[in-house]
mmCIF file of N, CA and C in Angstrom:
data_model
loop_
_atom_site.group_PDB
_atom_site.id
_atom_site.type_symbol
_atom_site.label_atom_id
_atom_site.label_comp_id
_atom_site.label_asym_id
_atom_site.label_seq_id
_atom_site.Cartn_x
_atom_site.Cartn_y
_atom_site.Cartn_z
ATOM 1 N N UNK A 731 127.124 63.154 32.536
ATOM 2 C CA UNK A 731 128.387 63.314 31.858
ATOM 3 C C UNK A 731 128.194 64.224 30.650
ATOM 4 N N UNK A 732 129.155 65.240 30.302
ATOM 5 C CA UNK A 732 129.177 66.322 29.496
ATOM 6 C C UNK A 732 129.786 66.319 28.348
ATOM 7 N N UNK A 733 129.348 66.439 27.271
ATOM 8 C CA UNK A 733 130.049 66.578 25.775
ATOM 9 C C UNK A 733 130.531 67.254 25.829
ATOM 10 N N UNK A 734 132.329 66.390 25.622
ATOM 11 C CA UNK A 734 133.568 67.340 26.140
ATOM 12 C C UNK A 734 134.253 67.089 24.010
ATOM 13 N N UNK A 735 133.743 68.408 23.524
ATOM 14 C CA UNK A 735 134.526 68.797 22.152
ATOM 15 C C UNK A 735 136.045 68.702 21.980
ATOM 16 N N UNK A 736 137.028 68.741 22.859
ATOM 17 C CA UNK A 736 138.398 68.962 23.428
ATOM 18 C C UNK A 736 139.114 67.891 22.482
ATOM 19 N N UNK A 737 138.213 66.567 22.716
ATOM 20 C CA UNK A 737 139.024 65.575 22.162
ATOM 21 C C UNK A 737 139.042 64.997 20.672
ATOM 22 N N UNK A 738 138.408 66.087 20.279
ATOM 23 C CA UNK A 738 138.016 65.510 18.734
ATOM 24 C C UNK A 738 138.830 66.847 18.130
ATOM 25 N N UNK A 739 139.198 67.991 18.963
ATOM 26 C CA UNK A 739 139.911 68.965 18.125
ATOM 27 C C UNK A 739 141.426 67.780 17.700
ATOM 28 N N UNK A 740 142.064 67.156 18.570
ATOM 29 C CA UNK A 740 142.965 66.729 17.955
ATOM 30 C C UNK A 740 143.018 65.327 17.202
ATOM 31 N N UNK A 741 141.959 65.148 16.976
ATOM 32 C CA UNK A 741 141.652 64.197 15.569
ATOM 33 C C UNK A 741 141.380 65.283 14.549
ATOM 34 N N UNK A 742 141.196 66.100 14.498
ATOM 35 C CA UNK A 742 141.119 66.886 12.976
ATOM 36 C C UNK A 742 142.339 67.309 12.499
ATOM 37 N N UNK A 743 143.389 67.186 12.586
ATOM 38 C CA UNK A 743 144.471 66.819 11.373
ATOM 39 C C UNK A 743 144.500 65.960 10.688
ATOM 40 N N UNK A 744 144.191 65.088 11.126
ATOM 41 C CA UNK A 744 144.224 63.596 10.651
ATOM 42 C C UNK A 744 142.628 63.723 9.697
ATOM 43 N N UNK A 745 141.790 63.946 10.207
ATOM 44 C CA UNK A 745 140.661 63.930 9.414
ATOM 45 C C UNK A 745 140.747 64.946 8.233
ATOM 46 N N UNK A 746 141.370 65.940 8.295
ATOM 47 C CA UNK A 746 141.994 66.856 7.142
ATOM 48 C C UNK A 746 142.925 66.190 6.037
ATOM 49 N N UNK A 747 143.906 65.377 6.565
ATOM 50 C CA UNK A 747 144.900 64.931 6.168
ATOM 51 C C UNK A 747 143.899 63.564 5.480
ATOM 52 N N UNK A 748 143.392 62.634 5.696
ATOM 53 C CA UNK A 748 142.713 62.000 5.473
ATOM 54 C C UNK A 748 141.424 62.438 4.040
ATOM 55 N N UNK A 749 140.904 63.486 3.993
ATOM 56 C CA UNK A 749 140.002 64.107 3.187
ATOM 57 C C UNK A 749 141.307 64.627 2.231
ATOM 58 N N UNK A 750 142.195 64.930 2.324
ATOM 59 C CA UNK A 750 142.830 65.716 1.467
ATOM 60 C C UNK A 750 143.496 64.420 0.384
ATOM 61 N N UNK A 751 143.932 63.841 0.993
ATOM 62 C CA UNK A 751 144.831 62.530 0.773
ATOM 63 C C UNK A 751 144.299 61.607 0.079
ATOM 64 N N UNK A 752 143.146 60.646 0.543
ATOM 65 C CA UNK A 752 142.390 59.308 0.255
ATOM 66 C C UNK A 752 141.215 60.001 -0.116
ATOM 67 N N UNK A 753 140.219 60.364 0.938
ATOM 68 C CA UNK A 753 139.213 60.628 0.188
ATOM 69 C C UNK A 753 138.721 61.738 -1.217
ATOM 70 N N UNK A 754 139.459 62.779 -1.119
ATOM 71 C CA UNK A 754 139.653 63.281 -2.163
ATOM 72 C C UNK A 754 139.649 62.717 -3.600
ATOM 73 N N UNK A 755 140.704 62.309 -3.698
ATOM 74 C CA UNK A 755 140.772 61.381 -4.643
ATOM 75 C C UNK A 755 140.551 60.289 -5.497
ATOM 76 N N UNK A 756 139.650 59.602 -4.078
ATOM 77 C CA UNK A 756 139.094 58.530 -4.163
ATOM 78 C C UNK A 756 137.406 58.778 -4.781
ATOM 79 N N UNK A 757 137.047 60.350 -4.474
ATOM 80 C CA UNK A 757 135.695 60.674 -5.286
ATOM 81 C C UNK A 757 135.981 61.346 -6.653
ATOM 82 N N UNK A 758 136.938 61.781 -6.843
ATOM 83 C CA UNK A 758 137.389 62.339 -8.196
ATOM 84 C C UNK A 758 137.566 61.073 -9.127
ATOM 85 N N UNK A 759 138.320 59.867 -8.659
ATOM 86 C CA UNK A 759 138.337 58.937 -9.561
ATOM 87 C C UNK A 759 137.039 58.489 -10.267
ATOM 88 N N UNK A 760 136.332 58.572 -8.750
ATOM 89 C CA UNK A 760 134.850 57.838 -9.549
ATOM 90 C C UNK A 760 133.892 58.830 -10.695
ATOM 91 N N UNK A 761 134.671 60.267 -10.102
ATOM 92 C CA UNK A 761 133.823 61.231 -11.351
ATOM 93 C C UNK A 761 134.369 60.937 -12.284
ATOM 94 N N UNK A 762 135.463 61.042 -12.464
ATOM 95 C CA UNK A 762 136.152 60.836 -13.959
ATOM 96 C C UNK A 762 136.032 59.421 -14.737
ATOM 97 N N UNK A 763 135.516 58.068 -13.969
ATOM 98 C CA UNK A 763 135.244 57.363 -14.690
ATOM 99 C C UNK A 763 134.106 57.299 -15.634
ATOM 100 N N UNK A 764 133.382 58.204 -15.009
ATOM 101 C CA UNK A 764 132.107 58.283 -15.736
ATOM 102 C C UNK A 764 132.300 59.200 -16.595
ATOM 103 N N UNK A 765 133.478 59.970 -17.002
ATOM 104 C CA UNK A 765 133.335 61.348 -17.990
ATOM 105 C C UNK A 765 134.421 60.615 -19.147
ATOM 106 N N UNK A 766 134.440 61.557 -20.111
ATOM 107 C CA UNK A 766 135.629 60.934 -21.234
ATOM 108 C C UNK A 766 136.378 62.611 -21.022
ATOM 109 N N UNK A 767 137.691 61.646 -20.040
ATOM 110 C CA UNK A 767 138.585 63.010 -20.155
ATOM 111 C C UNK A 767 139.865 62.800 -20.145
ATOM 112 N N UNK A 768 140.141 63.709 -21.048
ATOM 113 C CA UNK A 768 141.707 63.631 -21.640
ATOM 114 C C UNK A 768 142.548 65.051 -20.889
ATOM 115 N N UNK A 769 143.661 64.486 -20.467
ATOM 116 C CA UNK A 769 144.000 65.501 -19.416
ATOM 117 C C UNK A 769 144.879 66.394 -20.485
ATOM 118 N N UNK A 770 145.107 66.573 -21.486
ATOM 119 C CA UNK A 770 145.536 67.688 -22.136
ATOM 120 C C UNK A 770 144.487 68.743 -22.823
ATOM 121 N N UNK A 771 143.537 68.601 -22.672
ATOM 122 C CA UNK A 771 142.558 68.956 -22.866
ATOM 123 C C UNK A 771 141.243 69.046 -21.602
ATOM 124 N N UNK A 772 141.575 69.683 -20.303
ATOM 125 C CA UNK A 772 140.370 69.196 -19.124
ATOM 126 C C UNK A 772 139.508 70.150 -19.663
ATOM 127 N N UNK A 773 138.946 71.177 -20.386
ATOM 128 C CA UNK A 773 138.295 71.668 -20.502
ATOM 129 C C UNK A 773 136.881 70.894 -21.079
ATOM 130 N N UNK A 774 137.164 69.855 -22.242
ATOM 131 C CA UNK A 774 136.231 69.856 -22.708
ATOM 132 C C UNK A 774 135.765 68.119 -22.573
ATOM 133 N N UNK A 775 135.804 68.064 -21.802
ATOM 134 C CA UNK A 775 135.392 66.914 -20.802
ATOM 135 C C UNK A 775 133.884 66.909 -20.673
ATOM 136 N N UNK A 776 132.925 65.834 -20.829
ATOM 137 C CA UNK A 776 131.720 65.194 -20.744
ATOM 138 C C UNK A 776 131.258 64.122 -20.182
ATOM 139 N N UNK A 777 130.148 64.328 -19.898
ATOM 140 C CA UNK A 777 129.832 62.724 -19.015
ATOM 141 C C UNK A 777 129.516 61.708 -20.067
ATOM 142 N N UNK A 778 129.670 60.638 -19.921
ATOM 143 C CA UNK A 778 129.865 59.599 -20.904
ATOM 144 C C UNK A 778 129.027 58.074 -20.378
ATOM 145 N N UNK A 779 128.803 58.108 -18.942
ATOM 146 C CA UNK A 779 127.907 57.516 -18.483
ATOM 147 C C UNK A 779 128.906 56.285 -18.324
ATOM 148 N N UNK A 780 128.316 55.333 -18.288
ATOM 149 C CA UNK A 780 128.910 54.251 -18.312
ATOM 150 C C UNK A 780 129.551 53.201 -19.680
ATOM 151 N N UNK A 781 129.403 54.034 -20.959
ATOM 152 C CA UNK A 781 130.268 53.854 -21.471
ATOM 153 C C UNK A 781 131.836 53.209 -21.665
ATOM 154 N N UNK A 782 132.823 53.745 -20.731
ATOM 155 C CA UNK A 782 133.931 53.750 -20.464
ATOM 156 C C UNK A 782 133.976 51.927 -19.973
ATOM 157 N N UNK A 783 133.332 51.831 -18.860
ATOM 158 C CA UNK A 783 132.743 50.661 -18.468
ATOM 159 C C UNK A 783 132.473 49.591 -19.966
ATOM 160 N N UNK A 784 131.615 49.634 -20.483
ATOM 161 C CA UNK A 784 131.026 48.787 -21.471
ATOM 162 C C UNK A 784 132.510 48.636 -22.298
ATOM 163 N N UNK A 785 133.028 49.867 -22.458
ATOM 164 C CA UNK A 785 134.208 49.273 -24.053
ATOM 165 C C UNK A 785 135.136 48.903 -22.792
ATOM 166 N N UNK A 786 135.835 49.020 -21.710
ATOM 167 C CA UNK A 786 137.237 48.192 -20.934
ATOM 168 C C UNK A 786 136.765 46.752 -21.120
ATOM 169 N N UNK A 787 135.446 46.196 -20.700
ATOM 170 C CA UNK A 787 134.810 45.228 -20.223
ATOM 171 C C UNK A 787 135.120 44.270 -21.709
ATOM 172 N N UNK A 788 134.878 44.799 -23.166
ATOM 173 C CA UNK A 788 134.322 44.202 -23.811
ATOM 174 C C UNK A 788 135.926 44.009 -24.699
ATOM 175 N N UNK A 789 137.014 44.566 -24.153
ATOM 176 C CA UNK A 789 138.347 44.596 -24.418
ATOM 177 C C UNK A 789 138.995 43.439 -24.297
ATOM 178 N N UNK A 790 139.181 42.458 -25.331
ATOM 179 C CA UNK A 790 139.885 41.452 -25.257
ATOM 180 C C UNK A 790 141.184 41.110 -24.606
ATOM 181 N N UNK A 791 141.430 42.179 -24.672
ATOM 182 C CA UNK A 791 143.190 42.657 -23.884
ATOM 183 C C UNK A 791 142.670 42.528 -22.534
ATOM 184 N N UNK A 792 142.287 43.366 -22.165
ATOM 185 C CA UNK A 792 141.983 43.709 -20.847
ATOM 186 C C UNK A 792 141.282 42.496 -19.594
ATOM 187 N N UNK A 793 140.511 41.747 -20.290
ATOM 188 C CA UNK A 793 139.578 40.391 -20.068
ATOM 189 C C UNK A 793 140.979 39.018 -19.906
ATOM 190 N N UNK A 794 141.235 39.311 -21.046
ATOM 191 C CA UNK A 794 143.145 37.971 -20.710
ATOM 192 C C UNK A 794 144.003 38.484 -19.776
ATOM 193 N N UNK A 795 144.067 39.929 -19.463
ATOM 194 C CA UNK A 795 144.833 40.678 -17.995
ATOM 195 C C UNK A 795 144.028 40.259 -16.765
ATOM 196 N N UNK A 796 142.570 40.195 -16.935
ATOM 197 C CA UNK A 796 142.293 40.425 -15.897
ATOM 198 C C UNK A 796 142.187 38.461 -15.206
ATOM 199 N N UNK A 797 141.945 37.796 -16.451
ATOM 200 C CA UNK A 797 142.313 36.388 -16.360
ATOM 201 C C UNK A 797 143.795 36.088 -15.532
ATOM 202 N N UNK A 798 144.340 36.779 -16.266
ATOM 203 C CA UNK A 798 146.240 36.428 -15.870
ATOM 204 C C UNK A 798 146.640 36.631 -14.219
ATOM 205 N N UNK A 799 145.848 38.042 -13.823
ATOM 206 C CA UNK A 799 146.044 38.745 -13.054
ATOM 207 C C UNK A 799 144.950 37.421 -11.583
ATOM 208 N N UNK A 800 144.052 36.864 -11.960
ATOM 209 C CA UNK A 800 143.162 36.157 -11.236
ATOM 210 C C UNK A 800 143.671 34.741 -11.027
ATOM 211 N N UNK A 801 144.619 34.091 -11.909
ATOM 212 C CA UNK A 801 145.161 32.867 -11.849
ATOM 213 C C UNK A 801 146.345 33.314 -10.989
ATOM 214 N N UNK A 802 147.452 34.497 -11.544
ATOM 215 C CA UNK A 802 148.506 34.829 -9.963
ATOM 216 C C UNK A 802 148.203 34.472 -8.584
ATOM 217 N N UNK A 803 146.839 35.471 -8.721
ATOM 218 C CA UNK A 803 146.819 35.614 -7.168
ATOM 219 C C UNK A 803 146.262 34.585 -6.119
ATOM 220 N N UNK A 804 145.310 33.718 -7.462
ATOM 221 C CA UNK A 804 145.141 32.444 -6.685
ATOM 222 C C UNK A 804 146.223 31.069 -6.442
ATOM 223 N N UNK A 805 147.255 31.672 -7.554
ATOM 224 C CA UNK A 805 148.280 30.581 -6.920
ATOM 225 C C UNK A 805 148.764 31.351 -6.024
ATOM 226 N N UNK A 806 149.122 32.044 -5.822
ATOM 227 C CA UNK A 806 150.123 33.088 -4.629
ATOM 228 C C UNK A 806 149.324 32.541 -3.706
ATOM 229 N N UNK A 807 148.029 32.757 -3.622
ATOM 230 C CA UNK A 807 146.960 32.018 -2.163
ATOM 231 C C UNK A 807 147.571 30.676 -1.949
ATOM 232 N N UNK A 808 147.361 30.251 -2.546
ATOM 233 C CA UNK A 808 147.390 28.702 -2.644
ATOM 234 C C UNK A 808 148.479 27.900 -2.226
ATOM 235 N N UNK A 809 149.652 28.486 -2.899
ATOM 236 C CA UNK A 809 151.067 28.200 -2.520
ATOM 237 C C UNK A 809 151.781 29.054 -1.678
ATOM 238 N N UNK A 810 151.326 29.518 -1.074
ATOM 239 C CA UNK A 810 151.823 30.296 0.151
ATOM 240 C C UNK A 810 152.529 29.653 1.220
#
């Protein structure tokens, strides 16, 4: 039996559409978490490492959201 190429030409829209769409984006997010960048300014953008990480984490605000946000969804489970 012969490697027939035919059928994968018409999966590549979708795999285009797919790279353009989700994955795209989905690797840009992760660059930019690691950089400190301000979009009125993209020029002068730096890597910042994990930084960004350490101060959300250590954000009192953000820690009672992410509390609030973890008690919802386990009642939403729960009482379903």
């Amino acid at each position: 039996m012969a490697f027939q190429a035919q059928p994968f030409y018409f999966l590549l829209p979708a795999i285009i559409l797919l790279g353009l769409f989700l994955f795209l984006p989905a690797l840009l997010t992760i660059y930019y978490a690691f950089t400190d960048y301000y979009l009125l300014t993209p020029d002068q953008r730096q890597f910042v490492g994990l930084r960004n990480f350490t101060q959300i984490f250590g954000d009192p605000v953000f820690l009672r959201s992410l509390q609030n946000i973890t008690i919802f969804v386990v009642g939403i489970i729960i009482f379903k």
